[in-house]
Tab-separated table of C-alpha atoms in Angstrom:
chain	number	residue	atom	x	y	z
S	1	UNK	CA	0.000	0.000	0.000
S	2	UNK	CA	1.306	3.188	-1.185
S	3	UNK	CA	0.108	6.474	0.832
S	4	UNK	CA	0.354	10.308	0.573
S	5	UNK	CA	-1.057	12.823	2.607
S	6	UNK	CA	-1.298	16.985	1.734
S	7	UNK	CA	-3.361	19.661	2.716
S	8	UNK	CA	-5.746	21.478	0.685
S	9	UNK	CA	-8.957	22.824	0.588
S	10	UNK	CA	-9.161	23.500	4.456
S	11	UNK	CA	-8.561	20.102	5.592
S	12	UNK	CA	-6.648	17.157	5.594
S	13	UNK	CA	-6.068	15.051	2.588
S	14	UNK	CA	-4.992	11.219	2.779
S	15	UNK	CA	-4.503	8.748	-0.272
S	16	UNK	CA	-3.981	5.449	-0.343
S	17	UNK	CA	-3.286	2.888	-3.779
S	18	UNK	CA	-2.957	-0.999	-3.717
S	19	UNK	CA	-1.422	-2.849	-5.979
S	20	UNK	CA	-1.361	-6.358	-6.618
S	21	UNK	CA	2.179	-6.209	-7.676
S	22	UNK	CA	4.161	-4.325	-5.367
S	23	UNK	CA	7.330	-3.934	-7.725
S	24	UNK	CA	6.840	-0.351	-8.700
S	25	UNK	CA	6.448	2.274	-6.539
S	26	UNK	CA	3.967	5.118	-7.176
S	27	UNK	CA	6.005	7.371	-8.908
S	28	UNK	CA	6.454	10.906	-7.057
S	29	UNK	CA	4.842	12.742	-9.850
S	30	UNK	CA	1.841	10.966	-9.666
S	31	UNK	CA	1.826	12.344	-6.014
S	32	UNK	CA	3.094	15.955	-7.402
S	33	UNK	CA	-0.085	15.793	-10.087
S	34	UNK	CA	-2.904	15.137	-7.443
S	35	UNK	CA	-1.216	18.202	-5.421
S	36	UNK	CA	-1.148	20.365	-8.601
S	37	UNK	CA	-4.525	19.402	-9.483
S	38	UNK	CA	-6.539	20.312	-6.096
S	39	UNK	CA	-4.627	23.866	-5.680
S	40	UNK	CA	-6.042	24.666	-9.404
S	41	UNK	CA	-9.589	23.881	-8.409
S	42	UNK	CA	-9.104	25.225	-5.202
S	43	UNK	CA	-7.563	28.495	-6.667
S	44	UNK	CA	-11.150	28.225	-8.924
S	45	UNK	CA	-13.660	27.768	-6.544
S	46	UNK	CA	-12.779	28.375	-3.019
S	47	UNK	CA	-14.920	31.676	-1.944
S	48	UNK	CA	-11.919	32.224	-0.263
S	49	UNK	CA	-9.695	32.711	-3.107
S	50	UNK	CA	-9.537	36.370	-4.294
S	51	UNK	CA	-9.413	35.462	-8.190
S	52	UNK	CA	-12.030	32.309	-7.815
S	53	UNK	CA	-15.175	31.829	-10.383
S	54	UNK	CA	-17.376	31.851	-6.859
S	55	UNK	CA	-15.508	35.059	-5.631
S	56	UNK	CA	-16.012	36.715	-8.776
S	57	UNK	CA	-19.750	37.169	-8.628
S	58	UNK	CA	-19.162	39.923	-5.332
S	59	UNK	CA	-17.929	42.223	-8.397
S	60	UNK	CA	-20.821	41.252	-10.893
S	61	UNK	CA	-23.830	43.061	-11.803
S	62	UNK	CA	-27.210	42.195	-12.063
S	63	UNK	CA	-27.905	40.210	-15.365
S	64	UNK	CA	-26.435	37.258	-16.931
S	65	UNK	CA	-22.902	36.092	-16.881
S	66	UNK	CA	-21.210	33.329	-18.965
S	67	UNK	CA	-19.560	30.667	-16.624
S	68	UNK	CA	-17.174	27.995	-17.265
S	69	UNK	CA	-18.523	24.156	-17.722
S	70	UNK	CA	-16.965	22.973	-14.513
S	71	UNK	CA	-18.637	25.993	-12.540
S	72	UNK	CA	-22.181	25.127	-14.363
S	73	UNK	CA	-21.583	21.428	-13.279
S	74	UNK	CA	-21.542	22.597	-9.663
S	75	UNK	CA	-24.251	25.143	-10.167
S	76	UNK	CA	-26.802	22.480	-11.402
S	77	UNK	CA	-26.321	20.258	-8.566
S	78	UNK	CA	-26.341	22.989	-6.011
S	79	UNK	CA	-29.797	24.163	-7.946
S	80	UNK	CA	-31.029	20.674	-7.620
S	81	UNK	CA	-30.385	20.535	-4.389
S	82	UNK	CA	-31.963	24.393	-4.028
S	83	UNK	CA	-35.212	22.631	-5.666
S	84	UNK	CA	-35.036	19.392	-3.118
S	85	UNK	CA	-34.377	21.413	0.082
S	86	UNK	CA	-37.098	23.861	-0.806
S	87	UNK	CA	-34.504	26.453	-0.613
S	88	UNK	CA	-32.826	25.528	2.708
S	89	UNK	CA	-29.908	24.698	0.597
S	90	UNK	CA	-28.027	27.446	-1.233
S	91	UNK	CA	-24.947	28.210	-2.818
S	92	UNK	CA	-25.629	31.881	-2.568
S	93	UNK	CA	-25.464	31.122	1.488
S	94	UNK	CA	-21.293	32.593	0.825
S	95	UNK	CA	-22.052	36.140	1.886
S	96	UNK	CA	-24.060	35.155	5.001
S	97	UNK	CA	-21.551	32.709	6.125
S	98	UNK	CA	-18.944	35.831	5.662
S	99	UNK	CA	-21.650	37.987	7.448
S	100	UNK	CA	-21.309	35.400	10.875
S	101	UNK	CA	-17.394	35.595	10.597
S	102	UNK	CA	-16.608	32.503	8.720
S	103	UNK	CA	-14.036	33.848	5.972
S	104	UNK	CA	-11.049	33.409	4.739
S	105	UNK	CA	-9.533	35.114	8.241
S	106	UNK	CA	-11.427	33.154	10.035
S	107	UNK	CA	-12.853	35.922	11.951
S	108	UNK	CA	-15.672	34.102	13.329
S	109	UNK	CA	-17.025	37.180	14.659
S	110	UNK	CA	-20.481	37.661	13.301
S	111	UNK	CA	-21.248	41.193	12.071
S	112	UNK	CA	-24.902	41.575	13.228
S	113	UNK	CA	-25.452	44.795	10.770
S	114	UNK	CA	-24.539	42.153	7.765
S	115	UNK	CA	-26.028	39.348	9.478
S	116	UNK	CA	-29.617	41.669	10.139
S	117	UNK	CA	-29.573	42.718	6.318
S	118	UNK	CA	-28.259	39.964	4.159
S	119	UNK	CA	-31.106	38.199	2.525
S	120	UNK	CA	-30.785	35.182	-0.042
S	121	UNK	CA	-30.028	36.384	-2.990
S	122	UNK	CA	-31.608	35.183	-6.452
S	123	UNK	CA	-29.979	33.167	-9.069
S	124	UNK	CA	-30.853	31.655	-12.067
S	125	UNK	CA	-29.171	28.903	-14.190
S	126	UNK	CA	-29.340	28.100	-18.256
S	127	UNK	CA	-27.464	25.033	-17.988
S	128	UNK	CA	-27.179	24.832	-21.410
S	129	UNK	CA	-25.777	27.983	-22.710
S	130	UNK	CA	-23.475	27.592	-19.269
S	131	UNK	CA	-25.212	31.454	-18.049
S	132	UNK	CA	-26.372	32.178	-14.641
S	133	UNK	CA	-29.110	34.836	-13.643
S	134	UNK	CA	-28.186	37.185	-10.639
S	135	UNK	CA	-29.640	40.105	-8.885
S	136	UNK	CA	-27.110	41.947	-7.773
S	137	UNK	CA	-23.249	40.986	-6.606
S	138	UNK	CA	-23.352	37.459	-4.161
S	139	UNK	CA	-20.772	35.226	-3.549
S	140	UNK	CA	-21.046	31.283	-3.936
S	141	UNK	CA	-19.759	28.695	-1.840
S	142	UNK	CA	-19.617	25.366	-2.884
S	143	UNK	CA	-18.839	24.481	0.966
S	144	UNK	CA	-21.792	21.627	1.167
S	145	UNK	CA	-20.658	19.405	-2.336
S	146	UNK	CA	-17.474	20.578	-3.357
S	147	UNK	CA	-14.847	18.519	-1.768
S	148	UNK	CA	-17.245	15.491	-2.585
S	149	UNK	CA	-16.851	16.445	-6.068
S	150	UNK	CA	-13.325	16.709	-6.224
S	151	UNK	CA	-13.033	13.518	-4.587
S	152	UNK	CA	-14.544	11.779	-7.405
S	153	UNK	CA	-12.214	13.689	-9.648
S	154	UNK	CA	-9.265	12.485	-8.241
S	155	UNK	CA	-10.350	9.455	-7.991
S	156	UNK	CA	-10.866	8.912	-11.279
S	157	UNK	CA	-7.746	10.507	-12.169
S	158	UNK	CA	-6.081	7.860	-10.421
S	159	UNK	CA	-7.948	5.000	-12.335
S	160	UNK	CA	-7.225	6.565	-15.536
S	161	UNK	CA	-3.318	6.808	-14.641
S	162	UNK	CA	-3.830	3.086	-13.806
S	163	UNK	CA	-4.040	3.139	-10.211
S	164	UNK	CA	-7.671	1.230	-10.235
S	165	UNK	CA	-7.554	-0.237	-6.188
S	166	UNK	CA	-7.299	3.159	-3.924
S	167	UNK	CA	-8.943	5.097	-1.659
S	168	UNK	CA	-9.208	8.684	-1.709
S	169	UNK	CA	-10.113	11.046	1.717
S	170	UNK	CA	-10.793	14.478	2.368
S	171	UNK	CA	-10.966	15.643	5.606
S	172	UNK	CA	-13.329	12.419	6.683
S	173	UNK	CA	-15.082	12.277	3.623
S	174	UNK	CA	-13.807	9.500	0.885
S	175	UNK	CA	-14.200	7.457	-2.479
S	176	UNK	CA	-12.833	3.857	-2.375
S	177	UNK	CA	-12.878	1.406	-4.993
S	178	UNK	CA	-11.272	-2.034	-3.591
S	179	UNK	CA	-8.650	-3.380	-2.765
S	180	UNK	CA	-6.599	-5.308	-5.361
S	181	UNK	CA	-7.790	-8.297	-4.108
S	182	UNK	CA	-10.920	-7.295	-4.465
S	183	UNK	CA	-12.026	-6.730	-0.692
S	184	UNK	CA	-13.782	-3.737	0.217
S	185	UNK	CA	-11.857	-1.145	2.203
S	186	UNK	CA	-13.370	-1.306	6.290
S	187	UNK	CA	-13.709	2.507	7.262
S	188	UNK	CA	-14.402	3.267	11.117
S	189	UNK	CA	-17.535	5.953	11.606
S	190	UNK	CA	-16.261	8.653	13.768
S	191	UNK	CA	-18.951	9.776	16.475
S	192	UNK	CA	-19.768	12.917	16.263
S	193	UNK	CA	-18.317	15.482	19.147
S	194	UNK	CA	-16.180	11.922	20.583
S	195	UNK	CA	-13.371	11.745	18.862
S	196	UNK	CA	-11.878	8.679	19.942
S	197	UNK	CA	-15.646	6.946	19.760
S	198	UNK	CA	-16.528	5.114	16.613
S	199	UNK	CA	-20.586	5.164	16.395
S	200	UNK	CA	-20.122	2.058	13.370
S	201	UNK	CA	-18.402	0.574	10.543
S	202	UNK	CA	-18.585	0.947	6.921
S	203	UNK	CA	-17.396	-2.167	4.153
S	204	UNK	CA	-17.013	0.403	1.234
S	205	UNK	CA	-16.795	-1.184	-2.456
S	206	UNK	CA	-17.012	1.468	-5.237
S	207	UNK	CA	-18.749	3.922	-2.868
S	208	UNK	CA	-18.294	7.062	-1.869
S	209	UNK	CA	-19.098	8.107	2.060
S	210	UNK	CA	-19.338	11.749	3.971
S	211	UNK	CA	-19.995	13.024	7.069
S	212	UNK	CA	-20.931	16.377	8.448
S	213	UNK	CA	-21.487	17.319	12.484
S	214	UNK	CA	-21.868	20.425	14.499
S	215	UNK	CA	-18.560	20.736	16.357
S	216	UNK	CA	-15.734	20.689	13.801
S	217	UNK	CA	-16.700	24.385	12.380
S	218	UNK	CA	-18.298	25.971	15.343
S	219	UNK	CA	-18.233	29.752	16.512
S	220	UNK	CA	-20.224	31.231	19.149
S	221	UNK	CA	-23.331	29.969	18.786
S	222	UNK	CA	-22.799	29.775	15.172
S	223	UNK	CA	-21.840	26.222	12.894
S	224	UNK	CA	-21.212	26.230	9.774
S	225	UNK	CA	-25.046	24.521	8.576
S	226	UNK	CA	-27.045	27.992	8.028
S	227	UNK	CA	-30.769	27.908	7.632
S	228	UNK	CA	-31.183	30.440	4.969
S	229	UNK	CA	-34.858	30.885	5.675
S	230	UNK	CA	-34.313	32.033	9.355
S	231	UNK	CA	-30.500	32.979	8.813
S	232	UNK	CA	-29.423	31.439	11.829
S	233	UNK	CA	-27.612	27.797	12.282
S	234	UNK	CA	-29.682	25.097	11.985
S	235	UNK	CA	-30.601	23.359	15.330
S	236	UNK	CA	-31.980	20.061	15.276
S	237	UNK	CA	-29.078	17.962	14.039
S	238	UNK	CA	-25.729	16.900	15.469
S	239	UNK	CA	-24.132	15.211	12.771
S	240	UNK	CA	-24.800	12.503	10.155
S	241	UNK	CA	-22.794	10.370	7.713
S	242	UNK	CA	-24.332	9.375	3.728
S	243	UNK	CA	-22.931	6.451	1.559
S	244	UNK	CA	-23.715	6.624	-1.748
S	245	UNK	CA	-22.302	5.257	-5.647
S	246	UNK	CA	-20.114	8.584	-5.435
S	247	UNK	CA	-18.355	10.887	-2.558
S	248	UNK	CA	-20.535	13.762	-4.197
S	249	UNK	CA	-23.899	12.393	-3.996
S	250	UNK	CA	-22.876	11.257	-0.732
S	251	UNK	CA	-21.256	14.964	0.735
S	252	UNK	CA	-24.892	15.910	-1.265
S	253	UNK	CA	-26.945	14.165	1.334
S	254	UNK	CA	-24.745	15.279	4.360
S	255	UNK	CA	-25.514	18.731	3.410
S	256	UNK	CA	-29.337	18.095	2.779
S	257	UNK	CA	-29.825	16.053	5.598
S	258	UNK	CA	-27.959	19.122	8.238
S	259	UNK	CA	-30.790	21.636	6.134
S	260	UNK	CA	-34.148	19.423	6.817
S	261	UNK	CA	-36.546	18.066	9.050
S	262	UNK	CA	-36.114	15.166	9.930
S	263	UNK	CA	-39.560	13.731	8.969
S	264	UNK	CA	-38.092	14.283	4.851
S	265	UNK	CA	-35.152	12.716	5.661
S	266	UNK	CA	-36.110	9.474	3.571
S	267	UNK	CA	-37.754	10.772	0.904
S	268	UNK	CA	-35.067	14.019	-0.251
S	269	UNK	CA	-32.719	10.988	-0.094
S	270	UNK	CA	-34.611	8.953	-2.083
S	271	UNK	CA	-34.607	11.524	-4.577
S	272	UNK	CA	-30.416	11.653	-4.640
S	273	UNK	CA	-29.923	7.795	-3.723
S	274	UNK	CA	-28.086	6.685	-1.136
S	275	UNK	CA	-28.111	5.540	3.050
S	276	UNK	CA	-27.723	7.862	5.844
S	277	UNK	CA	-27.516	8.050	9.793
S	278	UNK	CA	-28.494	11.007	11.473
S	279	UNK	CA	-27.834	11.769	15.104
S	280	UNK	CA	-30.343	14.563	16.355
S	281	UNK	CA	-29.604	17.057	18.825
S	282	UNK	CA	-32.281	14.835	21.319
S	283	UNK	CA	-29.889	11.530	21.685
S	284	UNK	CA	-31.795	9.714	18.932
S	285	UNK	CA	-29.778	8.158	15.734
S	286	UNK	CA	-32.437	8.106	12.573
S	287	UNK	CA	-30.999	5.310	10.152
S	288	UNK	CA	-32.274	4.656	6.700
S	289	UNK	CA	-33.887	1.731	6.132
S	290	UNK	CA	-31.346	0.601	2.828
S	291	UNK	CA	-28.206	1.306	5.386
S	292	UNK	CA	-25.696	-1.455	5.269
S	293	UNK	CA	-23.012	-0.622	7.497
S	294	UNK	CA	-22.508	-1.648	11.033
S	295	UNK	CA	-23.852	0.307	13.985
S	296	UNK	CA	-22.725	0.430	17.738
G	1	UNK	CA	-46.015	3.518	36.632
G	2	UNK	CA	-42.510	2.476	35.950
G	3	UNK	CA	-40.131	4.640	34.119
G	4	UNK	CA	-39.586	2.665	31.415
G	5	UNK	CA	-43.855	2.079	31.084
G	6	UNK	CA	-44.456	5.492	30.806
G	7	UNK	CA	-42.140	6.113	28.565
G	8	UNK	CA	-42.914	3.312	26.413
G	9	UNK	CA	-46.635	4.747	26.236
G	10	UNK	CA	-45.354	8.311	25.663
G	11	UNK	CA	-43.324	6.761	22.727
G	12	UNK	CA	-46.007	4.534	21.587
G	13	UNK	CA	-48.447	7.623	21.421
G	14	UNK	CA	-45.719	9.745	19.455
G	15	UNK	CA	-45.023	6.751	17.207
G	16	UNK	CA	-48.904	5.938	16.304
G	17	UNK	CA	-49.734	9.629	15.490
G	18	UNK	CA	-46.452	9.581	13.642
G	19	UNK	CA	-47.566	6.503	11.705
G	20	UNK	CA	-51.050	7.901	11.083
G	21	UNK	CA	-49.871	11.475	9.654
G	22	UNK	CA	-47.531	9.592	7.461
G	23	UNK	CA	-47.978	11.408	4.167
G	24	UNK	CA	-48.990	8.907	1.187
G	25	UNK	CA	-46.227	9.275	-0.518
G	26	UNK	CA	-43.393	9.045	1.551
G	27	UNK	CA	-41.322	5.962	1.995
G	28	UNK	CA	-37.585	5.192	4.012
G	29	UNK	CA	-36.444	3.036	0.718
G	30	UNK	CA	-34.961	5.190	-1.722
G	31	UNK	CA	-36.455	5.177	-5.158
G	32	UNK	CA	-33.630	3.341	-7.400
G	33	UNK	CA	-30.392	3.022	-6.100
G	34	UNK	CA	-27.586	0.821	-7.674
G	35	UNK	CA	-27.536	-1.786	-5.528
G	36	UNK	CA	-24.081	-1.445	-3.246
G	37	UNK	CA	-21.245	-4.231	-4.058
G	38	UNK	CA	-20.190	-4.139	-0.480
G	39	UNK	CA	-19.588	-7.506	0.937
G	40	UNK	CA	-20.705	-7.032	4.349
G	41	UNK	CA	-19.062	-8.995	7.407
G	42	UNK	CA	-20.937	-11.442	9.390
G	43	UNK	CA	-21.237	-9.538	12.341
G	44	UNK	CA	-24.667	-8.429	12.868
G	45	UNK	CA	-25.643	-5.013	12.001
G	46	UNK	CA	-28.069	-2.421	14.074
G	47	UNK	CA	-27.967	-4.085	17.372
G	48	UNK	CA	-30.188	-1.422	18.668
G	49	UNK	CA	-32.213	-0.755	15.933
G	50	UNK	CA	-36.101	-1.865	16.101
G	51	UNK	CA	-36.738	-5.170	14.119
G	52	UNK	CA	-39.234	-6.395	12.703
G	53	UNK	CA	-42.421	-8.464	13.008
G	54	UNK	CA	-40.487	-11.911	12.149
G	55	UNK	CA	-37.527	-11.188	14.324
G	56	UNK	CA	-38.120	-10.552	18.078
G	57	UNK	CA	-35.888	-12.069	20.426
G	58	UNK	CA	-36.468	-12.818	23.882
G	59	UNK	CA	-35.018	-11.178	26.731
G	60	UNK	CA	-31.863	-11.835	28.006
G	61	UNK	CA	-30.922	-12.714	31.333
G	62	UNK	CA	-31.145	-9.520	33.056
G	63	UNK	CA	-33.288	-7.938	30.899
G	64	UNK	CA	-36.999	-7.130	30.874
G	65	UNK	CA	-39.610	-6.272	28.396
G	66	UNK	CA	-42.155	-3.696	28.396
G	67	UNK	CA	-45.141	-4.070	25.919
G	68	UNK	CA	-48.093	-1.777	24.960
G	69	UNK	CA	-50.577	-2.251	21.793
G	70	UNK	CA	-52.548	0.484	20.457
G	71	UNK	CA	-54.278	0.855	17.311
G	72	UNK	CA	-54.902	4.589	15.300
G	73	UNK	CA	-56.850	5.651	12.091
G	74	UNK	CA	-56.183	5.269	8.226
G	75	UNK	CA	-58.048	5.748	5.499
G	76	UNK	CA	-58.066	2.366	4.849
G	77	UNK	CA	-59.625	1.488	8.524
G	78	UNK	CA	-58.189	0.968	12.387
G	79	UNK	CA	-55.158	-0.353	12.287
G	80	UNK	CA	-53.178	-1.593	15.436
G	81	UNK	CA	-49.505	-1.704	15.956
G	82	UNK	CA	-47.490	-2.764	19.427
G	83	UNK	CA	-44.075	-1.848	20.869
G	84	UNK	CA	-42.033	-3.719	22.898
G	85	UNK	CA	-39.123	-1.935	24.821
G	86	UNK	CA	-36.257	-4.442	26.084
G	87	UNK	CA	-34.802	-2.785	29.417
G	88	UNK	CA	-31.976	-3.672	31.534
G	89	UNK	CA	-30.778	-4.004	34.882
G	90	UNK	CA	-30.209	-0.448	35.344
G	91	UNK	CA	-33.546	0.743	33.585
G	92	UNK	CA	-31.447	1.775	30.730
G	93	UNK	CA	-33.801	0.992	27.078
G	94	UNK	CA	-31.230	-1.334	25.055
G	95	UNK	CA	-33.801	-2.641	22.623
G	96	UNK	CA	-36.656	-1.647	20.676
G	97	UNK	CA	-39.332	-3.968	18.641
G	98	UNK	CA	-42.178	-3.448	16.392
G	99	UNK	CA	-44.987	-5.505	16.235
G	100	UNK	CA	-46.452	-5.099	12.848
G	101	UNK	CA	-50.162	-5.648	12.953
G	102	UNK	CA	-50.914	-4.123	9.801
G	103	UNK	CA	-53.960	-5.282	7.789
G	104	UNK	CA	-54.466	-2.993	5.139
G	105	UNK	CA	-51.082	-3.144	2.352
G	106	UNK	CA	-50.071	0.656	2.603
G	107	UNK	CA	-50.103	0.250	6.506
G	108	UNK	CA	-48.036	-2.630	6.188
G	109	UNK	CA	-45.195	-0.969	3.760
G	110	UNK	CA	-45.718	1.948	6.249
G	111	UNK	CA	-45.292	0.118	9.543
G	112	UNK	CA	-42.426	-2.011	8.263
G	113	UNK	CA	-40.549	1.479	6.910
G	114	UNK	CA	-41.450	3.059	10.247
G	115	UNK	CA	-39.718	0.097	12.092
G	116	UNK	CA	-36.958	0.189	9.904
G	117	UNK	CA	-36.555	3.544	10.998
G	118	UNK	CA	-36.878	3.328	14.592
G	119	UNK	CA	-35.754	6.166	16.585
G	120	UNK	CA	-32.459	4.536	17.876
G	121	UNK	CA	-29.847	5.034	20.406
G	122	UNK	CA	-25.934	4.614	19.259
G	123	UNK	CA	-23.772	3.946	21.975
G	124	UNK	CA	-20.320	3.815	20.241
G	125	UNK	CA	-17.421	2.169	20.469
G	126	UNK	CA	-13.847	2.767	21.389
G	127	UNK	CA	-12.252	2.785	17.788
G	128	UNK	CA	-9.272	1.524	19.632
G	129	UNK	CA	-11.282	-1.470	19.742
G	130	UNK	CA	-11.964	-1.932	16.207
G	131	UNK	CA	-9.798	-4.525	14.353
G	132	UNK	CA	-8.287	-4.111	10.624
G	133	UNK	CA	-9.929	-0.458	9.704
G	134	UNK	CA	-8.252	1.415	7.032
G	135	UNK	CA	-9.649	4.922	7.707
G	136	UNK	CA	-11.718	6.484	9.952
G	137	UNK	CA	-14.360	8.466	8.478
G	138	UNK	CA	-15.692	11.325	10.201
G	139	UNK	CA	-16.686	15.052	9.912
G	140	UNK	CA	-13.533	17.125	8.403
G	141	UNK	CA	-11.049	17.213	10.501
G	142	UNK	CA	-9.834	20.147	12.207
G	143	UNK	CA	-6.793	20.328	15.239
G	144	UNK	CA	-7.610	20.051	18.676
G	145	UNK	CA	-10.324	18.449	21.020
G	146	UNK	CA	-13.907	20.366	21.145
G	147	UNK	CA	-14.751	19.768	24.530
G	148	UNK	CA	-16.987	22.676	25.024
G	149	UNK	CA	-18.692	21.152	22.416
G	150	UNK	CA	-19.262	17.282	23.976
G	151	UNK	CA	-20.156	19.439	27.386
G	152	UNK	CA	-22.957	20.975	25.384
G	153	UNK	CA	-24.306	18.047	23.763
G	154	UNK	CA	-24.465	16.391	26.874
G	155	UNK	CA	-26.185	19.201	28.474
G	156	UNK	CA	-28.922	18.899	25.268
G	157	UNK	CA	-29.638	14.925	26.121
C-alpha cells in the first residue's frame, strides 16, 4: 500500500493505492499531479480565493454572466439541491456565512449589521448555454458538495493513470474502490463530538461516504449549517454520515440532511440515492432503512 | 407507573400519530439506487435498531420487556400496531421492537418502513477497539479536542 497525505482545501487530505504487484512504486509525480490538481480547483472555486469563479460574482452586476462548464456542473447540482431542500440549501449562502465571521480570516465574529440585512439572494441557471441569472453581486460557496466532487475527480484521475484499487479522503469524507484483491476497504464511523468513539463501521466497495457534524466548524453559537430561511444555524441535528455510488452524492446528502426536518429525511434521499444516519440534537440516531453498514 | 412504562406509552403515542400522519407518498427506501457491491461482514448489524415483526428475540438474562398495543386511524380502517421496549438491569432501554399488525397493504409498507426507521440510540465504540480499519471516516477534521462542544451536547440529552 502506497500512501500520501497533503493539505488542501481546508482540511486534511490522505490517499492510499494498492497494488497487486508491489514492484513499482507510485512514482512521485503521480503524487506531485494530485497536489497540482486540487490547488487549481481550489484556486477556482474556493470563496476564499480572491481570483475564484465563486468570488467573482461579489464584483458582478445584475444580469447574466457566462460561466465555465466545470462551474455550471456545480451550479446544477447545487440548484437541484436548491429545488429538493425547498430552498434551505443554497450556494448563494457565501455572503451570510462571511456575514457570521466565517471567511477566509477566520474571523468568526459575526457582524450583526450584515447578518440583520443579508437576505438570499436570487440566481438563475441556463445550464445549457453555461449562463447564470443574478440580482445583484453574491458570492457562492460550494462548501456543502465541493470537496465530494473533487473527490470523485481524483479518484478517477487515479484510475485513468492506472491506479484502479485506492482510496481517496478528504478531511473524513472518501471514495474507495477495492482493494486489489478485491475486498472492500473497512472505514471506522467517527462519532460525532467523541473523537476517539466510533458510532459504526462501513465495508465500502465502489462507494463514496461523507460526514458532516456540528462541532468541527463551530463559533459562538454559530456552525457552519445555516438555515437560509431564518439565517441562523440550523438546530436540530448533530451530525450525520451518507454512503452513496459517489463521494458527491454522498457529501450531497450530508448537506441536505444538516438543512431538513427530519420527517423528509427518507424521501429528499430517495430523490439523490443513497443511506444515511443522522444523530439529532435529542440523543436519537435516525438510520435509513437501505443502510448497510454496522452500527454500535 | 414504571419509568420505562411510561415512557414506552409516551413513545407509543408519538409513534402511532407519527404513523397515522404519514404522508402517502413518503417511503424510508430510496427510489432506485444501484444496488451497493459491499460484501458485508458477518457480524450483525443495528444491534439497537427496532426489528421487525419476524424477528423478536427474547429477553436476556437480566433484561426485561415492556409491551403496549394500540391501534390509530387510516383511510383504509383501524389499524393496530405494538411496541415492545427491552430494558436492563439499570432501567437503561437497550432494545426496541415493532410488532407489525398491519392489515391494510399501505399500513403494512408503512409500519415495516417506520420500524426500519426506529428512533435509535448509538452507543459507540472505542475505535481503539476496532480490528483491521483502514480509515476512519468522520466530519472534516480540524486540530484540537472540542470539549466545550461534547459538554454541550451532553447538556442537550
Amino acid at each position: 500500500m502506497s500512501s500520501f497525505q497533503f493539505t488542501a482545501l481546508g482540511t486534511a487530505w490522505s490517499i492510499t493505492i494498492d497494488q497487486a504487484d508491489s514492484v513499482q512504486e507510485v512514482p512521485q509525480s503521480l503524487w506531485k499531479s494530485v497536489v497540482d490538481r486540487t490547488a487549481e480547483f481550489e484556486r477556482r472555486f474556493s470563496r476564499f480565493k480572491d481570483g475564484s469563479e465563486t468570488r467573482a460574482f461579489l464584483k458582478k452586476a445584475a444580469g447574466t454572466h457566462s460561466i465555465s462548464t466545470e462551474m455550471c456542473d456545480l451550479l446544477s447540482i447545487a440548484d437541484r439541491l436548491r429545488t429538493l431542500t425547498d430552498g434551505a440549501y443554497d450556494p448563494a449562502v457565501g455572503g451570510l456565512l462571511e456575514a457570521a465571521g466565517y471567511n477566509k480570516d477566520y474571523r468568526l465574529k459575526p457582524d450583526e449589521q450584515q447578518l440583520h440585512d443579508w437576505h438570499i439572494p436570487t440566481w438563475s441557471l441556463d445550464q445549457k448555454k453555461k449562463q447564470v441569472t443574478i440580482d445583484g453581486p453574491l458570492l457562492f460557496d460550494f462548501g456543502g458538495m465541493g470537496k465530494g466532487y473533487w473527490i470523485d475527480q481524483l479518484s478517477n484521475f487515479l484510475l485513468v493513470s492506472g491506479y484502479p484499487y485506492h482510496l481517496v479522503e478528504g478531511g473524513g469524507d472518501m471514495f474507495a474502490t477495492t482493494k486489489a484483491s478485491g475486498q472492500s476497504w473497512k472505514i471506522a464511523i467517527e462519532y460525532p463530538g467523541q473523537q476517539d468513539q466510533a458510532l459504526g463501521t462501513y465495508q465500502l466497495s465502489n462507494q463514496g461516504f461523507a460526514a458532516s457534524d456540528v462541532f468541527r466548524r463551530k463559533w459562538g453559537k454559530w456552525h457552519h449549517f445555516v438555515d437560509v430561511s431564518q439565517n441562523q444555524p440550523t438546530q436540530h441535528l448533530v451530525g450525520c454520515v451518507a454512503v452513496a455510488t459517489t463521494a458527491w452524492k454522498a457529501d450531497q446528502i450530508t448537506s441536505v440532511l444538516a438543512l431538513c426536518q427530519p420527517v423528509k429525511f427518507a424521501q429528499i434521499v430517495g430523490q439523490i440515492g443513497g443511506e444515511y444516519v443522522v444523530l439529532l440534537a435529542n440523543g436519537e440516531a435516525r438510520v435509513s432503512s437501505n443502510w448497510k453498514g454496522q452500527l454500535f | 407507573m414504571s419509568r420505562p412504562t411510561a415512557f414506552l406509552f409516551l413513545f407509543t403515542v408519538v409513534c402511532a400519530v407519527s404513523l397515522a400522519a404519514c404522508q402517502p407518498t413518503s417511503t424510508e427506501a430510496p427510489a432506485s439506487t444501484p444496488p451497493a457491491a459491499s460484501s458485508q461482514p458477518s457480524e450483525s448489524t443495528n444491534p439497537e435498531t427496532g426489528s421487525s415483526s419476524t424477528d423478536q428475540r427474547s429477553p436476556e438474562a437480566g433484561e426485561e420487556t415492556v409491551s403496549v398495543e394500540t391501534s390509530y386511524v387510516t383511510p383504509a380502517g383501524e389499524e393496530k400496531v405494538g411496541f415492545t421496549l427491552y430494558v436492563d438491569a439499570n432501567g437503561v432501554i437497550t432494545d426496541a421492537y415493532t410488532n407489525q399488525q398491519a392489515k391494510a397493504p399501505t399500513s403494512v409498507m408503512r409500519q415495516k418502513s417506520f420500524a426500519a426507521e426506529l428512533p435509535t440510540v448509538l452507543k459507540g465504540k472505542k475505535l481503539s477497539e476496532l480490528e483491521s480499519v483502514d480509515r476512519v471516516g468522520g466530519s472534516s477534521l480540524t486540530t484540537g479536542a472540542f470539549n466545550k462542544a461534547l459538554t454541550e451536547l451532553k447538556a442537550q440529552l
